[in-house]
Amino acid sequence: MSSPTQSDISISSTSTPASRLTALLQNTGLSPLHNTGWIRVTGEDRVRWLNGMVTNSIQHLTAGEGNYNFFLSVQGRIQGDATIFARPDDLLMETTSPQVAGLIALLDRFIIMDDVELADISSTRSGLLIAGPKAASLLQQIGLTTDNLAALAMRSLTWNDSEVDILHAYSPLVPRYELWADEATTAKLSGTLQNLGTPLCEDQSLEWLRVLEGTPQIGTDIRDRELPQETAQTRALHFAKGCYLGQEIVERIRSRGNVNRTFSGFRLAGDLPAAGTALEADGKQIGELTSVAAIPLPGEVPTTNLAFGYIRREALDRGLPIAYPGGVATPVSLPFSQPAASAPPVASEPPERV
């Protein structure tokens, strides 16, 4: 997929959510990370123990490296997610704030004779998101270099005599970086970036960006009934790491070759449905929409209706016309590129595979 064209835009003090989305897609946008939680894992057995709790390989991470993980039940159903980073003396788990208490309770049950301790350190870390094609050059401008910072890697830098952790976040459409420091330092960073013309983005423009990226959200798109392979998030899975909680189900699915339903993006023609709306083909329910948005893409009028959710693979394989009450849904690959997102849906066209 090609990235949106980069271009300079002017941001006024009366900017709208649409103009802030344009900044995120074509320039740079800024947002505080209020909904992010952190769990610190310490103890001599932390690497071996946590590697047995998650779907990705923790044991091969070197200091500063991270990877994305699911936490599963013994039945292989997803109970939560986190990006886990290795440091010399601990492991850091980045997740959403609402998941912190539940994940600690879930994991604590499996600490038996292991030298492992879990701690919620969310209150000690204050974060900023800087996203957009020009994010790296903007950070360079204020003295925070991202050179050679791989995806899902973190490094510590000094800014105005304060320590700042810079993190290269998951970014399937436009670059994303996170800055983590104490609250006073992130307040100064935010002020400095805004003084350079970087708009402060609100929840709506960030949600539109999430939908364009096709990034599923725990609780919205990934529920405790989903299996890992159904979510199409293969970045969370490692098939040669050894045993972990729920591995038997994951391996059984892999050996069979596929799952019956899969996560997919959709262009919508018709009324904007609500999340949870059923998808139908040949008079039968074959899926559901989990995230839906009318997105004001740059240069596009009117808004573009996009969604993602789950659909039975046989419907994709057969290229069946897919409908929902009030409209037609055309499967497309994720993330959405602007040309694909704004193209008119054609009910009879064969779906792009996810």
mmCIF file of C-alpha atoms in Angstrom:
data_model
loop_
_atom_site.group_PDB
_atom_site.id
_atom_site.type_symbol
_atom_site.label_atom_id
_atom_site.label_comp_id
_atom_site.label_asym_id
_atom_site.label_seq_id
_atom_site.Cartn_x
_atom_site.Cartn_y
_atom_site.Cartn_z
ATOM 1 C CA MET A 1 0.000 0.000 0.000
ATOM 2 C CA SER A 2 1.303 3.474 -0.812
ATOM 3 C CA SER A 3 1.391 6.119 1.910
ATOM 4 C CA PRO A 4 -0.567 9.343 1.558
ATOM 5 C CA THR A 5 1.279 12.120 -0.248
ATOM 6 C CA GLN A 6 3.289 14.284 2.121
ATOM 7 C CA SER A 7 2.647 18.012 1.903
ATOM 8 C CA ASP A 8 2.844 21.083 4.078
ATOM 9 C CA ILE A 9 -0.395 22.288 5.584
ATOM 10 C CA SER A 10 -1.238 25.303 7.687
ATOM 11 C CA ILE A 11 -2.895 24.704 11.046
ATOM 12 C CA SER A 12 -5.095 27.465 12.424
ATOM 13 C CA SER A 13 -6.199 27.962 16.019
ATOM 14 C CA THR A 14 -9.719 27.071 14.887
ATOM 15 C CA SER A 15 -8.713 23.766 13.308
ATOM 16 C CA THR A 16 -11.311 21.028 13.089
ATOM 17 C CA PRO A 17 -11.049 17.256 13.641
ATOM 18 C CA ALA A 18 -10.862 16.905 9.846
ATOM 19 C CA SER A 19 -7.904 19.274 9.582
ATOM 20 C CA ARG A 20 -6.168 17.460 12.432
ATOM 21 C CA LEU A 21 -6.631 14.172 10.593
ATOM 22 C CA THR A 22 -5.030 15.821 7.559
ATOM 23 C CA ALA A 23 -2.102 16.827 9.787
ATOM 24 C CA LEU A 24 -1.716 13.233 10.984
ATOM 25 C CA LEU A 25 -1.800 11.874 7.421
ATOM 26 C CA GLN A 26 0.311 14.520 5.689
ATOM 27 C CA ASN A 27 2.382 16.312 8.316
ATOM 28 C CA THR A 28 2.436 15.690 12.077
ATOM 29 C CA GLY A 29 -0.004 15.627 14.980
ATOM 30 C CA LEU A 30 0.459 15.496 18.737
ATOM 31 C CA SER A 31 -1.599 13.919 21.523
ATOM 32 C CA PRO A 32 -1.168 13.082 25.211
ATOM 33 C CA LEU A 33 -1.273 9.351 25.966
ATOM 34 C CA HIS A 34 -3.828 9.341 28.762
ATOM 35 C CA ASN A 35 -5.146 5.830 28.135
ATOM 36 C CA THR A 36 -1.841 3.952 28.305
ATOM 37 C CA GLY A 37 -0.790 1.799 31.245
ATOM 38 C CA TRP A 38 2.539 0.231 32.194
ATOM 39 C CA ILE A 39 3.366 -2.932 34.128
ATOM 40 C CA ARG A 40 6.924 -3.536 35.329
ATOM 41 C CA VAL A 41 8.112 -7.137 35.610
ATOM 42 C CA THR A 42 11.158 -7.824 37.796
ATOM 43 C CA GLY A 43 12.884 -10.848 39.324
ATOM 44 C CA GLU A 44 15.478 -13.372 38.209
ATOM 45 C CA ASP A 45 12.881 -15.585 36.513
ATOM 46 C CA ARG A 46 11.045 -12.775 34.688
ATOM 47 C CA VAL A 47 12.133 -13.647 31.130
ATOM 48 C CA ARG A 48 11.545 -17.395 31.349
ATOM 49 C CA TRP A 49 8.251 -16.950 33.226
ATOM 50 C CA LEU A 50 6.748 -14.206 31.043
ATOM 51 C CA ASN A 51 7.801 -16.059 27.904
ATOM 52 C CA GLY A 52 5.479 -18.839 29.053
ATOM 53 C CA MET A 53 2.557 -16.449 29.476
ATOM 54 C CA VAL A 54 2.470 -14.687 26.090
ATOM 55 C CA THR A 55 2.174 -15.547 22.397
ATOM 56 C CA ASN A 56 5.398 -13.930 21.173
ATOM 57 C CA SER A 57 9.044 -14.626 22.009
ATOM 58 C CA ILE A 58 10.291 -12.594 24.977
ATOM 59 C CA GLN A 59 13.443 -14.645 25.505
ATOM 60 C CA HIS A 60 15.121 -13.339 22.336
ATOM 61 C CA LEU A 61 14.590 -9.626 23.019
ATOM 62 C CA THR A 62 17.721 -7.584 23.678
ATOM 63 C CA ALA A 63 17.745 -4.397 25.741
ATOM 64 C CA GLY A 64 15.580 -1.760 24.056
ATOM 65 C CA GLU A 65 13.719 -4.204 21.810
ATOM 66 C CA GLY A 66 10.009 -4.920 22.056
ATOM 67 C CA ASN A 67 7.273 -7.024 20.488
ATOM 68 C CA TYR A 68 3.496 -7.285 20.495
ATOM 69 C CA ASN A 69 1.764 -10.059 22.425
ATOM 70 C CA PHE A 70 -1.566 -11.619 23.287
ATOM 71 C CA PHE A 71 -2.453 -13.151 26.631
ATOM 72 C CA LEU A 72 -4.633 -16.249 26.186
ATOM 73 C CA SER A 73 -6.865 -18.474 28.246
ATOM 74 C CA VAL A 74 -6.197 -22.212 28.308
ATOM 75 C CA GLN A 75 -8.879 -22.429 25.588
ATOM 76 C CA GLY A 76 -6.790 -20.104 23.393
ATOM 77 C CA ARG A 77 -9.164 -17.110 23.653
ATOM 78 C CA ILE A 78 -7.619 -13.646 23.854
ATOM 79 C CA GLN A 79 -7.688 -12.148 27.360
ATOM 80 C CA GLY A 80 -5.608 -9.046 26.669
ATOM 81 C CA ASP A 81 -2.684 -7.579 24.756
ATOM 82 C CA ALA A 82 0.520 -5.663 25.423
ATOM 83 C CA THR A 83 3.765 -4.593 23.815
ATOM 84 C CA ILE A 84 6.645 -5.896 25.926
ATOM 85 C CA PHE A 85 10.056 -4.207 26.059
ATOM 86 C CA ALA A 86 13.265 -5.667 27.426
ATOM 87 C CA ARG A 87 15.584 -3.608 29.615
ATOM 88 C CA PRO A 88 18.721 -4.679 31.488
ATOM 89 C CA ASP A 89 16.990 -5.053 34.859
ATOM 90 C CA ASP A 90 13.320 -5.535 34.031
ATOM 91 C CA LEU A 91 10.618 -5.999 31.395
ATOM 92 C CA LEU A 92 8.085 -3.267 30.655
ATOM 93 C CA MET A 93 4.586 -4.105 29.437
ATOM 94 C CA GLU A 94 2.743 -1.305 27.620
ATOM 95 C CA THR A 95 -1.011 -1.812 27.421
ATOM 96 C CA THR A 96 -4.222 0.192 27.750
ATOM 97 C CA SER A 97 -5.038 1.602 31.182
ATOM 98 C CA PRO A 98 -8.266 -0.426 31.607
ATOM 99 C CA GLN A 99 -6.311 -3.673 31.116
ATOM 100 C CA VAL A 100 -3.652 -3.120 33.781
ATOM 101 C CA ALA A 101 -5.472 -4.409 36.854
ATOM 102 C CA GLY A 102 -6.957 -7.385 35.006
ATOM 103 C CA LEU A 103 -3.649 -8.434 33.461
ATOM 104 C CA ILE A 104 -1.850 -8.223 36.807
ATOM 105 C CA ALA A 105 -4.585 -10.366 38.400
ATOM 106 C CA LEU A 106 -4.472 -12.861 35.511
ATOM 107 C CA LEU A 107 -0.693 -13.195 35.541
ATOM 108 C CA ASP A 108 -0.304 -13.221 39.315
ATOM 109 C CA ARG A 109 -2.235 -16.513 39.438
ATOM 110 C CA PHE A 110 0.610 -18.200 37.566
ATOM 111 C CA ILE A 111 3.474 -16.999 39.769
ATOM 112 C CA ILE A 112 4.035 -20.120 41.867
ATOM 113 C CA MET A 113 7.665 -20.713 42.865
ATOM 114 C CA ASP A 114 9.030 -18.124 40.424
ATOM 115 C CA ASP A 115 11.137 -15.112 41.352
ATOM 116 C CA VAL A 116 8.839 -12.624 39.619
ATOM 117 C CA GLU A 117 7.136 -9.418 40.755
ATOM 118 C CA LEU A 118 4.535 -7.340 38.908
ATOM 119 C CA ALA A 119 3.989 -3.633 39.554
ATOM 120 C CA ASP A 120 1.656 -1.037 38.062
ATOM 121 C CA ILE A 121 3.957 1.914 37.304
ATOM 122 C CA SER A 122 1.510 3.845 35.122
ATOM 123 C CA SER A 123 1.454 6.842 37.479
ATOM 124 C CA THR A 124 5.234 7.301 37.145
ATOM 125 C CA ARG A 125 5.195 7.724 33.355
ATOM 126 C CA SER A 126 3.700 10.539 31.282
ATOM 127 C CA GLY A 127 3.481 10.125 27.526
ATOM 128 C CA LEU A 128 3.030 11.983 24.245
ATOM 129 C CA LEU A 129 2.204 10.589 20.808
ATOM 130 C CA ILE A 130 3.796 12.243 17.771
ATOM 131 C CA ALA A 131 2.412 10.791 14.537
ATOM 132 C CA GLY A 132 2.670 11.620 10.849
ATOM 133 C CA PRO A 133 5.079 11.468 7.890
ATOM 134 C CA LYS A 134 7.175 14.333 9.299
ATOM 135 C CA ALA A 135 7.264 13.123 12.901
ATOM 136 C CA ALA A 136 10.917 12.036 12.791
ATOM 137 C CA SER A 137 12.128 15.333 11.304
ATOM 138 C CA LEU A 138 10.090 17.279 13.874
ATOM 139 C CA LEU A 139 11.656 15.327 16.727
ATOM 140 C CA GLN A 140 15.093 15.856 15.199
ATOM 141 C CA GLN A 141 14.365 19.581 15.175
ATOM 142 C CA ILE A 142 13.971 19.640 18.976
ATOM 143 C CA GLY A 143 17.003 17.427 19.582
ATOM 144 C CA LEU A 144 15.413 13.969 19.830
ATOM 145 C CA THR A 145 16.869 11.753 17.131
ATOM 146 C CA THR A 146 15.093 8.671 15.837
ATOM 147 C CA ASP A 147 17.986 7.524 13.640
ATOM 148 C CA ASN A 148 18.321 3.721 13.567
ATOM 149 C CA LEU A 149 15.408 3.323 15.976
ATOM 150 C CA ALA A 150 13.731 0.151 14.728
ATOM 151 C CA ALA A 151 10.012 -0.514 14.931
ATOM 152 C CA LEU A 152 8.947 -1.417 18.476
ATOM 153 C CA ALA A 153 12.260 -0.266 19.904
ATOM 154 C CA MET A 154 12.875 2.153 22.762
ATOM 155 C CA ARG A 155 15.884 4.255 23.714
ATOM 156 C CA SER A 156 16.603 6.768 26.468
ATOM 157 C CA LEU A 157 17.787 10.266 25.555
ATOM 158 C CA THR A 158 18.466 13.468 27.446
ATOM 159 C CA TRP A 159 16.353 16.527 26.648
ATOM 160 C CA ASN A 160 16.813 19.760 28.595
ATOM 161 C CA ASP A 161 18.638 17.803 31.328
ATOM 162 C CA SER A 162 15.719 15.364 31.675
ATOM 163 C CA GLU A 163 15.584 11.715 30.672
ATOM 164 C CA VAL A 164 13.119 10.898 27.894
ATOM 165 C CA ASP A 165 12.281 7.449 26.556
ATOM 166 C CA ILE A 166 11.541 7.596 22.829
ATOM 167 C CA LEU A 167 9.594 4.652 21.436
ATOM 168 C CA HIS A 168 9.005 3.775 17.777
ATOM 169 C CA ALA A 169 5.406 2.560 18.000
ATOM 170 C CA TYR A 170 3.496 0.249 15.687
ATOM 171 C CA SER A 171 2.702 2.298 12.584
ATOM 172 C CA PRO A 172 1.075 0.520 9.613
ATOM 173 C CA LEU A 173 0.120 3.750 7.794
ATOM 174 C CA VAL A 174 2.120 6.747 9.069
ATOM 175 C CA PRO A 175 5.106 6.853 11.459
ATOM 176 C CA ARG A 176 4.279 6.939 15.162
ATOM 177 C CA TYR A 177 6.589 7.831 18.023
ATOM 178 C CA GLU A 178 5.924 8.004 21.756
ATOM 179 C CA LEU A 179 7.816 10.142 24.264
ATOM 180 C CA TRP A 180 7.786 9.016 27.909
ATOM 181 C CA ALA A 181 9.147 11.045 30.812
ATOM 182 C CA ASP A 182 7.965 12.679 34.021
ATOM 183 C CA GLU A 183 4.874 14.865 33.829
ATOM 184 C CA ALA A 184 6.761 18.172 33.954
ATOM 185 C CA THR A 185 9.036 17.140 31.074
ATOM 186 C CA THR A 186 6.211 15.967 28.813
ATOM 187 C CA ALA A 187 4.368 19.245 29.494
ATOM 188 C CA LYS A 188 7.451 21.147 28.281
ATOM 189 C CA LEU A 189 7.797 18.836 25.274
ATOM 190 C CA SER A 190 4.165 19.371 24.355
ATOM 191 C CA GLY A 191 4.529 23.136 24.597
ATOM 192 C CA THR A 192 7.684 23.112 22.475
ATOM 193 C CA LEU A 193 6.077 20.998 19.756
ATOM 194 C CA GLN A 194 2.913 23.110 19.703
ATOM 195 C CA ASN A 195 5.008 26.270 19.412
ATOM 196 C CA LEU A 196 6.455 24.754 16.240
ATOM 197 C CA GLY A 197 2.953 24.547 14.789
ATOM 198 C CA THR A 198 2.133 20.941 15.645
ATOM 199 C CA PRO A 199 -1.614 20.619 16.281
ATOM 200 C CA LEU A 200 -2.899 18.929 19.404
ATOM 201 C CA CYS A 201 -5.167 16.130 18.194
ATOM 202 C CA GLU A 202 -8.331 15.024 19.978
ATOM 203 C CA ASP A 203 -9.899 11.576 20.279
ATOM 204 C CA GLN A 204 -11.947 11.815 17.061
ATOM 205 C CA SER A 205 -9.057 12.411 14.654
ATOM 206 C CA LEU A 206 -7.013 9.705 16.400
ATOM 207 C CA GLU A 207 -9.899 7.248 16.106
ATOM 208 C CA TRP A 208 -10.173 8.012 12.384
ATOM 209 C CA LEU A 209 -6.455 7.325 12.052
ATOM 210 C CA ARG A 210 -6.845 4.023 13.922
ATOM 211 C CA VAL A 211 -9.584 2.931 11.525
ATOM 212 C CA LEU A 212 -7.504 3.919 8.481
ATOM 213 C CA GLU A 213 -4.612 1.911 9.915
ATOM 214 C CA GLY A 214 -6.887 -1.081 10.463
ATOM 215 C CA THR A 215 -5.587 -1.569 13.996
ATOM 216 C CA PRO A 216 -8.006 -3.614 16.110
ATOM 217 C CA GLN A 217 -8.667 -2.475 19.659
ATOM 218 C CA ILE A 218 -9.058 -4.720 22.684
ATOM 219 C CA GLY A 219 -12.635 -4.603 23.948
ATOM 220 C CA THR A 220 -13.959 -3.183 20.668
ATOM 221 C CA ASP A 221 -12.594 -5.388 17.891
ATOM 222 C CA ILE A 222 -10.857 -8.065 19.956
ATOM 223 C CA ARG A 223 -13.088 -9.622 22.581
ATOM 224 C CA ASP A 224 -12.491 -12.577 24.886
ATOM 225 C CA ARG A 225 -14.185 -14.869 22.351
ATOM 226 C CA GLU A 226 -11.619 -14.219 19.594
ATOM 227 C CA LEU A 227 -8.830 -16.644 18.705
ATOM 228 C CA PRO A 228 -5.430 -15.117 17.794
ATOM 229 C CA GLN A 229 -5.450 -16.153 14.120
ATOM 230 C CA GLU A 230 -8.956 -14.763 13.631
ATOM 231 C CA THR A 231 -7.639 -11.245 14.319
ATOM 232 C CA ALA A 232 -5.067 -11.412 11.460
ATOM 233 C CA GLN A 233 -2.499 -9.961 13.899
ATOM 234 C CA THR A 234 0.283 -12.401 13.065
ATOM 235 C CA ARG A 235 2.722 -9.858 14.497
ATOM 236 C CA ALA A 236 1.639 -11.123 17.939
ATOM 237 C CA LEU A 237 2.507 -14.779 17.253
ATOM 238 C CA HIS A 238 5.720 -16.801 17.352
ATOM 239 C CA PHE A 239 5.515 -20.452 16.354
ATOM 240 C CA ALA A 240 8.943 -21.679 17.484
ATOM 241 C CA LYS A 241 9.296 -20.237 20.993
ATOM 242 C CA GLY A 242 8.236 -23.222 23.077
ATOM 243 C CA CYS A 243 5.254 -23.723 25.355
ATOM 244 C CA TYR A 244 2.988 -20.942 26.599
ATOM 245 C CA LEU A 245 -0.522 -20.595 27.968
ATOM 246 C CA GLY A 246 -3.045 -21.388 25.219
ATOM 247 C CA GLN A 247 -0.385 -22.599 22.765
ATOM 248 C CA GLU A 248 -2.099 -25.924 22.050
ATOM 249 C CA ILE A 249 -5.090 -24.198 20.438
ATOM 250 C CA VAL A 250 -2.905 -21.789 18.439
ATOM 251 C CA GLU A 251 -0.774 -24.652 17.146
ATOM 252 C CA ARG A 252 -3.836 -26.756 16.307
ATOM 253 C CA ILE A 253 -5.226 -23.909 14.178
ATOM 254 C CA ARG A 254 -1.872 -23.469 12.432
ATOM 255 C CA SER A 255 -1.642 -27.171 11.619
ATOM 256 C CA ARG A 256 -5.118 -27.084 10.069
ATOM 257 C CA GLY A 257 -4.116 -24.167 7.867
ATOM 258 C CA ASN A 258 -6.686 -21.472 8.653
ATOM 259 C CA VAL A 259 -9.663 -20.315 10.703
ATOM 260 C CA ASN A 260 -13.299 -20.088 9.673
ATOM 261 C CA ARG A 261 -13.502 -16.307 10.155
ATOM 262 C CA THR A 262 -10.976 -13.549 9.711
ATOM 263 C CA PHE A 263 -10.497 -9.848 10.366
ATOM 264 C CA SER A 264 -10.996 -7.625 7.301
ATOM 265 C CA GLY A 265 -11.455 -4.032 6.212
ATOM 266 C CA PHE A 266 -14.581 -2.880 4.344
ATOM 267 C CA ARG A 267 -15.626 0.047 2.179
ATOM 268 C CA LEU A 268 -19.288 0.824 2.827
ATOM 269 C CA ALA A 269 -21.832 2.144 0.339
ATOM 270 C CA GLY A 270 -25.100 3.238 1.899
ATOM 271 C CA ASP A 271 -26.129 4.256 5.382
ATOM 272 C CA LEU A 272 -23.480 4.378 8.096
ATOM 273 C CA PRO A 273 -24.229 1.366 10.312
ATOM 274 C CA ALA A 274 -23.518 1.002 13.997
ATOM 275 C CA ALA A 275 -20.706 -1.153 15.343
ATOM 276 C CA GLY A 276 -22.009 -4.670 15.841
ATOM 277 C CA THR A 277 -24.072 -4.621 12.640
ATOM 278 C CA ALA A 278 -24.290 -8.031 10.968
ATOM 279 C CA LEU A 279 -22.922 -8.758 7.502
ATOM 280 C CA GLU A 280 -24.980 -10.992 5.216
ATOM 281 C CA ALA A 281 -24.522 -12.957 1.985
ATOM 282 C CA ASP A 282 -26.969 -15.296 0.269
ATOM 283 C CA GLY A 283 -29.469 -14.488 2.997
ATOM 284 C CA LYS A 284 -27.182 -15.754 5.774
ATOM 285 C CA GLN A 285 -25.196 -13.911 8.436
ATOM 286 C CA ILE A 286 -21.524 -14.274 7.562
ATOM 287 C CA GLY A 287 -19.860 -11.681 9.796
ATOM 288 C CA GLU A 288 -20.097 -8.473 11.805
ATOM 289 C CA LEU A 289 -18.684 -4.957 11.806
ATOM 290 C CA THR A 290 -16.760 -4.018 14.954
ATOM 291 C CA SER A 291 -15.458 -0.507 14.130
ATOM 292 C CA VAL A 292 -17.251 1.907 11.792
ATOM 293 C CA ALA A 293 -16.393 5.498 10.821
ATOM 294 C CA ALA A 294 -17.362 8.224 8.364
ATOM 295 C CA ILE A 295 -13.927 9.674 7.649
ATOM 296 C CA PRO A 296 -13.243 13.088 6.049
ATOM 297 C CA LEU A 297 -10.256 12.059 3.932
ATOM 298 C CA PRO A 298 -8.103 14.959 2.689
ATOM 299 C CA GLY A 299 -9.493 16.288 -0.579
ATOM 300 C CA GLU A 300 -12.523 13.983 -0.479
ATOM 301 C CA VAL A 301 -16.135 15.206 -0.270
ATOM 302 C CA PRO A 302 -18.303 13.849 1.240
ATOM 303 C CA THR A 303 -16.942 11.652 4.006
ATOM 304 C CA THR A 304 -15.882 8.079 3.252
ATOM 305 C CA ASN A 305 -17.561 5.248 5.144
ATOM 306 C CA LEU A 306 -15.046 2.638 6.272
ATOM 307 C CA ALA A 307 -15.194 -0.232 8.712
ATOM 308 C CA PHE A 308 -13.539 -3.406 9.822
ATOM 309 C CA GLY A 309 -14.725 -6.543 11.499
ATOM 310 C CA TYR A 310 -14.968 -10.298 11.009
ATOM 311 C CA ILE A 311 -16.178 -12.287 8.037
ATOM 312 C CA ARG A 312 -16.306 -15.970 7.204
ATOM 313 C CA ARG A 313 -13.424 -16.963 4.949
ATOM 314 C CA GLU A 314 -15.688 -18.902 2.598
ATOM 315 C CA ALA A 315 -17.514 -15.656 1.751
ATOM 316 C CA LEU A 316 -14.178 -14.057 0.829
ATOM 317 C CA ASP A 317 -13.021 -17.105 -1.114
ATOM 318 C CA ARG A 318 -16.226 -17.229 -3.154
ATOM 319 C CA GLY A 319 -16.330 -13.460 -3.726
ATOM 320 C CA LEU A 320 -19.924 -13.239 -2.523
ATOM 321 C CA PRO A 321 -21.693 -9.839 -2.589
ATOM 322 C CA ILE A 322 -21.855 -8.703 1.034
ATOM 323 C CA ALA A 323 -24.615 -6.543 2.450
ATOM 324 C CA TYR A 324 -25.682 -5.020 5.744
ATOM 325 C CA PRO A 325 -29.025 -3.378 6.618
ATOM 326 C CA GLY A 326 -28.932 -0.175 4.572
ATOM 327 C CA GLY A 327 -25.947 -0.803 2.340
ATOM 328 C CA VAL A 328 -23.212 -2.871 0.696
ATOM 329 C CA ALA A 329 -19.809 -3.775 2.156
ATOM 330 C CA THR A 330 -16.791 -4.439 -0.065
ATOM 331 C CA PRO A 331 -13.825 -6.229 1.587
ATOM 332 C CA VAL A 332 -10.461 -4.513 1.149
ATOM 333 C CA SER A 333 -7.016 -5.111 2.606
ATOM 334 C CA LEU A 334 -5.695 -3.226 5.620
ATOM 335 C CA PRO A 335 -4.382 -0.643 6.232
ATOM 336 C CA PHE A 336 -6.618 1.502 4.041
ATOM 337 C CA SER A 337 -4.680 3.530 1.487
ATOM 338 C CA GLN A 338 -6.402 6.744 0.464
ATOM 339 C CA PRO A 339 -7.002 5.551 -3.142
ATOM 340 C CA ALA A 340 -8.530 2.277 -1.913
ATOM 341 C CA ALA A 341 -10.533 4.000 0.807
ATOM 342 C CA SER A 342 -12.066 6.577 -1.507
ATOM 343 C CA ALA A 343 -12.756 4.270 -4.486
ATOM 344 C CA PRO A 344 -16.471 3.592 -4.988
ATOM 345 C CA PRO A 345 -17.464 0.124 -3.741
ATOM 346 C CA VAL A 346 -18.602 -2.333 -6.384
ATOM 347 C CA ALA A 347 -20.653 -5.168 -4.975
ATOM 348 C CA SER A 348 -19.607 -7.671 -7.627
ATOM 349 C CA GLU A 349 -15.839 -7.048 -7.541
ATOM 350 C CA PRO A 350 -13.709 -9.839 -6.072
ATOM 351 C CA PRO A 351 -12.502 -8.990 -2.553
ATOM 352 C CA GLU A 352 -8.888 -8.215 -1.834
ATOM 353 C CA ARG A 353 -7.440 -10.796 0.524
ATOM 354 C CA VAL A 354 -6.401 -9.699 3.997
#
